[in-house]
Amino acid sequence: MSNDNMMCDLETGVCGVVDEEPIQAFELEQRMKKITLYYVTDPICSHCWALEPVLHRFIQQYGAYFNVHTVMGGLLANWHGFSDASNGIRNPADVEHHWKEVGEHSRMPIDGTLWGTNPIQSSYPPSRVFKVIQTRHEGRENEFLRRAREAVFAFNLNIGETQVLMELVNQMGLNGAQIVEQSELEEAQNLLEQDFDLVARLGVRGFPTIIMMDEEGKGVKIVGARTLDTYVDALEQLLKSQVKPKPVRPLAKWMEESPLLFSKEIEVMYGVESSEVAGLIAAELPEDSYRIEHILGELYVVNSAREGRG
């Protein structure tokens, strides 16, 4: 990816190039045996954070039709020579206002003040940690990505810093010092470059991009943060048939896997209004199993057994 994609458009939901149609049919030369959903993203992609409520529900209800493969896209290599003058971003401090706009628009909490006080210099360090976990602890990488996003967007932590990354990995019950040390080796950068190569072959130029590809190598590309119906329509377009959603899982079960949830995520998953979320939580969760907090004007619920989160 080019190092000029820090501006994310509120209307299209794209971090990066915005001159593409929302849904595009295409065909890749490589042949696949089954449907794969490629989720091309980056730890500091604000519209990827905004997409989480819809993406969670889509995977929960329609995940039986595909396998998910998360791909790192490389949003910010570094600030050396960076300039996105057309969008008013010439240095890290220019990102803060944009992030706050995305947070207000999506209601997924984004602080953003770190861009003025302790700016992220590159999104590659957390991306490399993701790749190390993906390689050595397969199945845990998306848990790390979620924790990293909570940390940077809602809790305003610099996930480019070694100590922050170590603590996030430690919270997963893994060896943070060891994994972060491995992420700084050439091998980890090579793993990340493999993702970049795949992103280029898939023709991805902005984040988030979701590509669903069938066993014949035919695919559908959805660019930007879109509605649930957009992803369902794209899946049906690829399958050439209607798809049947699974019932959503109970809130208590969801919190076993994602033990910190924001109000917007609960609203989207269960089709409730923001005013109904606290009541739903009280009805679905055992009284002593959770606590409700607020940040940036938004409610969130935490499994009380989860450690390491204020």
mmCIF file of C-alpha atoms in Angstrom:
data_model
loop_
_atom_site.group_PDB
_atom_site.id
_atom_site.type_symbol
_atom_site.label_atom_id
_atom_site.label_comp_id
_atom_site.label_asym_id
_atom_site.label_seq_id
_atom_site.Cartn_x
_atom_site.Cartn_y
_atom_site.Cartn_z
ATOM 1 C CA MET A 1 0.000 0.000 0.000
ATOM 2 C CA SER A 2 1.141 3.543 -0.638
ATOM 3 C CA ASN A 3 1.941 5.615 2.420
ATOM 4 C CA ASP A 4 -0.739 8.244 1.764
ATOM 5 C CA ASN A 5 -3.988 6.793 3.097
ATOM 6 C CA MET A 6 -4.471 8.318 6.559
ATOM 7 C CA MET A 7 -7.613 10.210 5.517
ATOM 8 C CA CYS A 8 -10.803 8.145 5.687
ATOM 9 C CA ASP A 9 -13.933 9.368 3.913
ATOM 10 C CA LEU A 10 -17.104 9.482 6.031
ATOM 11 C CA GLU A 11 -19.463 8.983 3.108
ATOM 12 C CA THR A 12 -17.740 5.986 1.504
ATOM 13 C CA GLY A 13 -16.271 4.478 4.660
ATOM 14 C CA VAL A 14 -12.887 4.039 2.981
ATOM 15 C CA CYS A 15 -9.413 4.718 4.357
ATOM 16 C CA GLY A 16 -7.463 5.268 1.146
ATOM 17 C CA VAL A 17 -8.471 5.605 -2.497
ATOM 18 C CA VAL A 18 -12.203 6.344 -2.775
ATOM 19 C CA ASP A 19 -12.783 6.267 -6.540
ATOM 20 C CA GLU A 20 -14.070 2.675 -6.654
ATOM 21 C CA GLU A 21 -17.570 1.241 -6.795
ATOM 22 C CA PRO A 22 -18.794 -0.220 -3.455
ATOM 23 C CA ILE A 23 -19.309 -3.727 -4.937
ATOM 24 C CA GLN A 24 -17.166 -5.003 -7.800
ATOM 25 C CA ALA A 25 -17.130 -8.382 -9.506
ATOM 26 C CA PHE A 26 -13.736 -9.697 -10.550
ATOM 27 C CA GLU A 27 -11.819 -12.900 -11.204
ATOM 28 C CA LEU A 28 -8.410 -13.936 -9.896
ATOM 29 C CA GLU A 29 -6.223 -16.316 -11.831
ATOM 30 C CA GLN A 30 -5.526 -18.476 -8.775
ATOM 31 C CA ARG A 31 -8.175 -21.158 -8.132
ATOM 32 C CA MET A 32 -9.642 -21.727 -4.671
ATOM 33 C CA LYS A 33 -11.370 -24.839 -3.308
ATOM 34 C CA LYS A 34 -13.873 -23.027 -1.092
ATOM 35 C CA ILE A 35 -15.201 -19.554 -0.352
ATOM 36 C CA THR A 36 -12.698 -17.392 1.464
ATOM 37 C CA LEU A 37 -13.457 -13.981 2.919
ATOM 38 C CA TYR A 38 -10.354 -11.813 2.820
ATOM 39 C CA TYR A 39 -10.610 -8.942 5.285
ATOM 40 C CA VAL A 40 -7.934 -6.398 4.349
ATOM 41 C CA THR A 41 -7.356 -4.059 7.242
ATOM 42 C CA ASP A 42 -4.841 -2.291 9.492
ATOM 43 C CA PRO A 43 -4.665 -1.843 13.287
ATOM 44 C CA ILE A 44 -5.022 1.952 13.027
ATOM 45 C CA CYS A 45 -7.705 2.054 10.312
ATOM 46 C CA SER A 46 -10.509 4.139 11.831
ATOM 47 C CA HIS A 47 -13.197 2.948 9.429
ATOM 48 C CA CYS A 48 -12.215 -0.654 10.164
ATOM 49 C CA TRP A 49 -12.981 0.086 13.822
ATOM 50 C CA ALA A 50 -16.286 1.639 12.750
ATOM 51 C CA LEU A 51 -17.098 -1.510 10.741
ATOM 52 C CA GLU A 52 -16.681 -3.915 13.670
ATOM 53 C CA PRO A 53 -20.366 -4.021 14.746
ATOM 54 C CA VAL A 54 -21.556 -4.941 11.233
ATOM 55 C CA LEU A 55 -18.663 -7.298 10.523
ATOM 56 C CA HIS A 56 -19.238 -9.171 13.800
ATOM 57 C CA ARG A 57 -22.876 -9.739 12.944
ATOM 58 C CA PHE A 58 -22.134 -10.738 9.352
ATOM 59 C CA ILE A 59 -19.588 -13.344 10.420
ATOM 60 C CA GLN A 60 -21.789 -14.553 13.273
ATOM 61 C CA GLN A 61 -24.846 -15.087 11.095
ATOM 62 C CA TYR A 62 -23.312 -16.024 7.725
ATOM 63 C CA GLY A 63 -19.873 -17.381 8.634
ATOM 64 C CA ALA A 64 -20.920 -20.935 7.755
ATOM 65 C CA TYR A 65 -20.641 -19.941 4.084
ATOM 66 C CA PHE A 66 -16.984 -18.889 4.168
ATOM 67 C CA ASN A 67 -13.639 -18.985 5.938
ATOM 68 C CA VAL A 68 -12.247 -15.659 7.156
ATOM 69 C CA HIS A 69 -8.643 -14.666 6.478
ATOM 70 C CA THR A 70 -7.535 -11.324 7.915
ATOM 71 C CA VAL A 71 -4.813 -9.574 5.915
ATOM 72 C CA MET A 72 -2.630 -6.669 7.041
ATOM 73 C CA GLY A 73 -2.539 -3.868 4.486
ATOM 74 C CA GLY A 74 0.122 -1.450 5.745
ATOM 75 C CA LEU A 75 -1.710 1.831 6.295
ATOM 76 C CA LEU A 76 1.244 3.801 7.679
ATOM 77 C CA ALA A 77 4.847 2.754 7.084
ATOM 78 C CA ASN A 78 6.194 5.961 8.665
ATOM 79 C CA TRP A 79 5.821 9.729 8.505
ATOM 80 C CA HIS A 80 9.043 10.333 6.576
ATOM 81 C CA GLY A 81 8.083 12.157 3.410
ATOM 82 C CA PHE A 82 4.392 11.619 4.119
ATOM 83 C CA SER A 83 1.964 14.176 2.703
ATOM 84 C CA ASP A 84 -1.754 14.011 2.039
ATOM 85 C CA ALA A 85 -2.220 17.709 1.417
ATOM 86 C CA SER A 86 -5.534 17.290 -0.422
ATOM 87 C CA ASN A 87 -7.068 15.956 2.776
ATOM 88 C CA GLY A 88 -5.226 18.337 5.074
ATOM 89 C CA ILE A 89 -2.923 15.704 6.605
ATOM 90 C CA ARG A 90 0.734 16.639 6.601
ATOM 91 C CA ASN A 91 1.739 15.439 10.051
ATOM 92 C CA PRO A 92 0.364 13.258 12.876
ATOM 93 C CA ALA A 93 -1.502 16.087 14.620
ATOM 94 C CA ASP A 94 -3.735 16.481 11.553
ATOM 95 C CA VAL A 95 -5.202 12.997 12.110
ATOM 96 C CA GLU A 96 -6.885 13.764 15.444
ATOM 97 C CA HIS A 97 -9.844 15.721 14.080
ATOM 98 C CA HIS A 98 -10.483 13.158 11.378
ATOM 99 C CA TRP A 99 -10.477 10.256 13.836
ATOM 100 C CA LYS A 100 -12.924 12.094 16.075
ATOM 101 C CA GLU A 101 -15.252 12.640 13.117
ATOM 102 C CA VAL A 102 -15.237 8.913 12.373
ATOM 103 C CA GLY A 103 -15.964 8.145 16.025
ATOM 104 C CA GLU A 104 -18.881 10.557 16.196
ATOM 105 C CA HIS A 105 -20.275 9.306 12.890
ATOM 106 C CA SER A 106 -20.021 5.604 13.768
ATOM 107 C CA ARG A 107 -20.506 5.781 17.557
ATOM 108 C CA MET A 108 -17.586 3.411 18.015
ATOM 109 C CA PRO A 109 -15.575 5.442 20.554
ATOM 110 C CA ILE A 110 -12.448 7.131 19.229
ATOM 111 C CA ASP A 111 -10.396 9.479 21.404
ATOM 112 C CA GLY A 112 -7.625 10.452 18.994
ATOM 113 C CA THR A 113 -5.800 12.932 21.208
ATOM 114 C CA LEU A 114 -2.669 10.770 21.138
ATOM 115 C CA TRP A 115 -1.983 12.175 17.661
ATOM 116 C CA GLY A 116 -1.138 15.473 19.328
ATOM 117 C CA THR A 117 0.595 14.139 22.436
ATOM 118 C CA ASN A 118 2.184 10.783 21.602
ATOM 119 C CA PRO A 119 1.629 10.038 17.911
ATOM 120 C CA ILE A 120 1.900 6.617 16.337
ATOM 121 C CA GLN A 121 4.897 6.579 14.031
ATOM 122 C CA SER A 122 3.971 3.431 12.089
ATOM 123 C CA SER A 123 1.237 0.803 11.979
ATOM 124 C CA TYR A 124 3.804 -1.863 11.109
ATOM 125 C CA PRO A 125 4.796 -2.833 14.712
ATOM 126 C CA PRO A 126 1.288 -4.007 15.725
ATOM 127 C CA SER A 127 0.847 -5.539 12.259
ATOM 128 C CA ARG A 128 3.994 -7.605 12.753
ATOM 129 C CA VAL A 129 2.810 -8.739 16.193
ATOM 130 C CA PHE A 130 -0.430 -9.824 14.520
ATOM 131 C CA LYS A 131 1.547 -11.870 11.986
ATOM 132 C CA VAL A 132 3.683 -13.529 14.666
ATOM 133 C CA ILE A 133 0.599 -14.541 16.640
ATOM 134 C CA GLN A 134 -1.129 -15.697 13.452
ATOM 135 C CA THR A 135 1.857 -17.909 12.669
ATOM 136 C CA ARG A 136 2.707 -19.237 16.132
ATOM 137 C CA HIS A 137 -0.688 -19.140 17.863
ATOM 138 C CA GLU A 138 -3.119 -19.670 15.017
ATOM 139 C CA GLY A 139 -6.643 -18.600 15.892
ATOM 140 C CA ARG A 140 -5.553 -15.970 18.445
ATOM 141 C CA GLU A 141 -4.512 -13.235 15.996
ATOM 142 C CA ASN A 142 -7.920 -11.571 15.745
ATOM 143 C CA GLU A 143 -8.148 -11.439 19.525
ATOM 144 C CA PHE A 144 -4.928 -9.436 19.505
ATOM 145 C CA LEU A 145 -6.223 -7.164 16.738
ATOM 146 C CA ARG A 146 -9.367 -6.453 18.736
ATOM 147 C CA ARG A 147 -7.399 -5.646 21.899
ATOM 148 C CA ALA A 148 -5.070 -3.396 19.914
ATOM 149 C CA ARG A 149 -8.002 -1.480 18.466
ATOM 150 C CA GLU A 150 -9.684 -1.057 21.827
ATOM 151 C CA ALA A 151 -6.376 0.258 23.148
ATOM 152 C CA VAL A 152 -5.675 2.792 20.422
ATOM 153 C CA PHE A 153 -9.163 4.034 19.564
ATOM 154 C CA ALA A 154 -11.090 4.024 22.840
ATOM 155 C CA PHE A 155 -8.315 4.069 25.448
ATOM 156 C CA ASN A 156 -5.893 6.307 23.553
ATOM 157 C CA LEU A 157 -2.796 4.118 23.875
ATOM 158 C CA ASN A 158 0.034 4.190 21.359
ATOM 159 C CA ILE A 159 0.059 0.665 19.938
ATOM 160 C CA GLY A 160 3.285 1.412 18.106
ATOM 161 C CA GLU A 161 5.144 1.289 21.424
ATOM 162 C CA THR A 162 6.871 -1.882 22.567
ATOM 163 C CA GLN A 163 5.604 -1.745 26.149
ATOM 164 C CA VAL A 164 1.983 -1.295 25.089
ATOM 165 C CA LEU A 165 2.227 -4.206 22.640
ATOM 166 C CA MET A 166 3.812 -6.441 25.283
ATOM 167 C CA GLU A 167 1.021 -5.685 27.746
ATOM 168 C CA LEU A 168 -1.690 -6.388 25.180
ATOM 169 C CA VAL A 169 -0.145 -9.775 24.396
ATOM 170 C CA ASN A 170 0.303 -10.526 28.099
ATOM 171 C CA GLN A 171 -3.408 -9.875 28.614
ATOM 172 C CA MET A 172 -4.065 -12.735 26.201
ATOM 173 C CA GLY A 173 -2.094 -15.113 28.416
ATOM 174 C CA LEU A 174 0.784 -15.233 25.925
ATOM 175 C CA ASN A 175 4.408 -14.215 26.419
ATOM 176 C CA GLY A 176 4.374 -10.553 25.446
ATOM 177 C CA ALA A 177 8.130 -9.987 25.682
ATOM 178 C CA GLN A 178 8.896 -13.014 23.533
ATOM 179 C CA ILE A 179 6.275 -12.311 20.859
ATOM 180 C CA VAL A 180 7.165 -8.624 20.543
ATOM 181 C CA GLU A 181 10.850 -9.546 20.310
ATOM 182 C CA GLN A 182 10.011 -12.003 17.512
ATOM 183 C CA SER A 183 7.972 -9.299 15.779
ATOM 184 C CA GLU A 184 11.081 -7.152 15.488
ATOM 185 C CA LEU A 185 12.986 -9.805 13.517
ATOM 186 C CA GLU A 186 13.333 -9.877 9.739
ATOM 187 C CA GLU A 187 11.165 -12.996 9.604
ATOM 188 C CA ALA A 188 8.175 -11.043 10.926
ATOM 189 C CA GLN A 189 8.654 -8.278 8.383
ATOM 190 C CA ASN A 190 8.817 -10.937 5.657
ATOM 191 C CA LEU A 191 5.479 -12.320 6.854
ATOM 192 C CA LEU A 192 4.035 -8.817 6.681
ATOM 193 C CA GLU A 193 5.426 -8.325 3.172
ATOM 194 C CA GLN A 194 3.637 -11.508 2.112
ATOM 195 C CA ASP A 195 0.377 -9.899 3.188
ATOM 196 C CA PHE A 196 1.265 -6.771 1.228
ATOM 197 C CA ASP A 197 1.895 -8.913 -1.845
ATOM 198 C CA LEU A 198 -1.514 -10.546 -1.464
ATOM 199 C CA VAL A 199 -3.151 -7.128 -1.040
ATOM 200 C CA ALA A 200 -1.544 -6.010 -4.303
ATOM 201 C CA ARG A 201 -2.680 -9.140 -6.149
ATOM 202 C CA LEU A 202 -6.205 -8.638 -4.894
ATOM 203 C CA GLY A 203 -6.167 -5.072 -6.196
ATOM 204 C CA VAL A 204 -6.916 -3.492 -2.815
ATOM 205 C CA ARG A 205 -6.204 0.223 -2.499
ATOM 206 C CA GLY A 206 -8.157 1.246 0.607
ATOM 207 C CA PHE A 207 -9.317 -0.060 3.971
ATOM 208 C CA PRO A 208 -11.465 -1.785 4.931
ATOM 209 C CA THR A 209 -11.868 -3.993 1.881
ATOM 210 C CA ILE A 210 -13.648 -7.335 2.039
ATOM 211 C CA ILE A 211 -13.215 -9.820 -0.774
ATOM 212 C CA MET A 212 -15.221 -13.029 -1.006
ATOM 213 C CA MET A 213 -13.837 -15.558 -3.467
ATOM 214 C CA ASP A 214 -15.312 -18.900 -4.560
ATOM 215 C CA GLU A 215 -13.667 -22.179 -5.498
ATOM 216 C CA GLU A 216 -13.412 -21.078 -9.156
ATOM 217 C CA GLY A 217 -11.425 -17.955 -8.325
ATOM 218 C CA LYS A 218 -14.353 -15.611 -8.930
ATOM 219 C CA GLY A 219 -14.816 -12.962 -6.316
ATOM 220 C CA VAL A 220 -16.753 -9.975 -5.092
ATOM 221 C CA LYS A 221 -14.953 -6.961 -3.642
ATOM 222 C CA ILE A 222 -16.668 -4.623 -1.158
ATOM 223 C CA VAL A 223 -14.746 -1.415 -0.543
ATOM 224 C CA GLY A 224 -15.299 0.654 2.596
ATOM 225 C CA ALA A 225 -17.428 0.223 5.714
ATOM 226 C CA ARG A 226 -20.874 -0.782 4.426
ATOM 227 C CA THR A 227 -24.215 -1.964 5.758
ATOM 228 C CA LEU A 228 -24.989 -5.561 6.685
ATOM 229 C CA ASP A 229 -27.276 -5.854 3.653
ATOM 230 C CA THR A 230 -24.377 -4.919 1.371
ATOM 231 C CA TYR A 231 -22.301 -7.875 2.557
ATOM 232 C CA VAL A 232 -25.247 -10.269 2.431
ATOM 233 C CA ASP A 233 -26.077 -9.147 -1.116
ATOM 234 C CA ALA A 234 -22.476 -9.625 -2.174
ATOM 235 C CA LEU A 235 -22.390 -13.128 -0.702
ATOM 236 C CA GLU A 236 -25.585 -14.054 -2.531
ATOM 237 C CA GLN A 237 -24.186 -12.557 -5.733
ATOM 238 C CA LEU A 238 -21.169 -14.820 -5.433
ATOM 239 C CA LEU A 239 -23.174 -17.937 -4.500
ATOM 240 C CA LYS A 240 -25.940 -17.170 -6.999
ATOM 241 C CA SER A 241 -28.465 -18.181 -4.343
ATOM 242 C CA GLN A 242 -30.099 -16.871 -1.204
ATOM 243 C CA VAL A 243 -28.324 -17.378 2.099
ATOM 244 C CA LYS A 244 -29.932 -18.191 5.426
ATOM 245 C CA PRO A 245 -28.699 -16.430 8.562
ATOM 246 C CA LYS A 246 -28.014 -18.284 11.779
ATOM 247 C CA PRO A 247 -29.686 -16.923 14.917
ATOM 248 C CA VAL A 248 -27.424 -14.552 16.813
ATOM 249 C CA ARG A 249 -25.805 -16.090 19.865
ATOM 250 C CA PRO A 250 -26.803 -14.974 23.374
ATOM 251 C CA LEU A 251 -24.964 -11.993 24.793
ATOM 252 C CA ALA A 252 -23.419 -14.079 27.590
ATOM 253 C CA LYS A 253 -21.882 -16.437 25.039
ATOM 254 C CA TRP A 254 -20.561 -13.571 22.924
ATOM 255 C CA MET A 255 -18.869 -12.001 25.942
ATOM 256 C CA GLU A 256 -16.944 -15.189 26.616
ATOM 257 C CA GLU A 257 -15.094 -14.546 23.353
ATOM 258 C CA SER A 258 -15.224 -10.729 23.213
ATOM 259 C CA PRO A 259 -15.444 -9.687 26.854
ATOM 260 C CA LEU A 260 -15.556 -5.936 26.165
ATOM 261 C CA LEU A 261 -18.400 -4.713 24.004
ATOM 262 C CA PHE A 262 -19.508 -1.215 23.132
ATOM 263 C CA SER A 263 -23.122 -0.141 22.947
ATOM 264 C CA LYS A 264 -23.108 0.184 19.155
ATOM 265 C CA GLU A 265 -21.941 -3.407 18.788
ATOM 266 C CA ILE A 266 -24.780 -4.697 20.955
ATOM 267 C CA GLU A 267 -27.305 -2.515 19.131
ATOM 268 C CA VAL A 268 -26.280 -3.866 15.728
ATOM 269 C CA MET A 269 -26.034 -7.500 16.814
ATOM 270 C CA TYR A 270 -29.433 -7.627 18.529
ATOM 271 C CA GLY A 271 -31.341 -4.934 16.639
ATOM 272 C CA VAL A 272 -32.018 -2.753 19.673
ATOM 273 C CA GLU A 273 -31.921 0.986 20.319
ATOM 274 C CA SER A 274 -29.190 2.559 22.429
ATOM 275 C CA SER A 275 -31.750 3.223 25.169
ATOM 276 C CA GLU A 276 -32.439 -0.519 25.400
ATOM 277 C CA VAL A 277 -28.864 -1.732 25.768
ATOM 278 C CA ALA A 278 -28.551 -1.427 29.559
ATOM 279 C CA GLY A 279 -31.798 -3.338 30.020
ATOM 280 C CA LEU A 280 -30.673 -6.071 27.636
ATOM 281 C CA ILE A 281 -27.402 -6.446 29.511
ATOM 282 C CA ALA A 282 -29.207 -6.704 32.858
ATOM 283 C CA ALA A 283 -31.600 -9.309 31.459
ATOM 284 C CA GLU A 284 -28.985 -11.461 29.715
ATOM 285 C CA LEU A 285 -25.968 -11.419 32.032
ATOM 286 C CA PRO A 286 -25.672 -12.735 35.613
ATOM 287 C CA GLU A 287 -25.719 -9.825 38.045
ATOM 288 C CA ASP A 288 -22.155 -10.185 39.345
ATOM 289 C CA SER A 289 -20.549 -11.141 36.027
ATOM 290 C CA TYR A 290 -20.140 -7.714 34.457
ATOM 291 C CA ARG A 291 -19.737 -4.016 34.986
ATOM 292 C CA ILE A 292 -20.992 -1.131 32.865
ATOM 293 C CA GLU A 293 -18.681 1.780 32.123
ATOM 294 C CA HIS A 294 -18.859 4.870 29.939
ATOM 295 C CA ILE A 295 -16.236 6.434 27.698
ATOM 296 C CA LEU A 296 -16.497 9.361 25.285
ATOM 297 C CA GLY A 297 -20.259 9.451 25.859
ATOM 298 C CA GLU A 298 -20.757 5.771 25.009
ATOM 299 C CA LEU A 299 -21.698 2.827 27.206
ATOM 300 C CA TYR A 300 -19.593 -0.307 27.228
ATOM 301 C CA VAL A 301 -19.848 -3.548 29.183
ATOM 302 C CA VAL A 302 -16.921 -5.536 30.534
ATOM 303 C CA ASN A 303 -16.846 -9.131 31.686
ATOM 304 C CA SER A 304 -15.766 -8.696 35.319
ATOM 305 C CA ALA A 305 -13.418 -11.671 35.016
ATOM 306 C CA ARG A 306 -11.368 -9.904 32.343
ATOM 307 C CA GLU A 307 -8.092 -8.540 33.675
ATOM 308 C CA GLY A 308 -5.923 -5.683 32.521
ATOM 309 C CA ARG A 309 -8.586 -3.195 31.396
ATOM 310 C CA GLY A 310 -9.584 -0.060 33.286
#
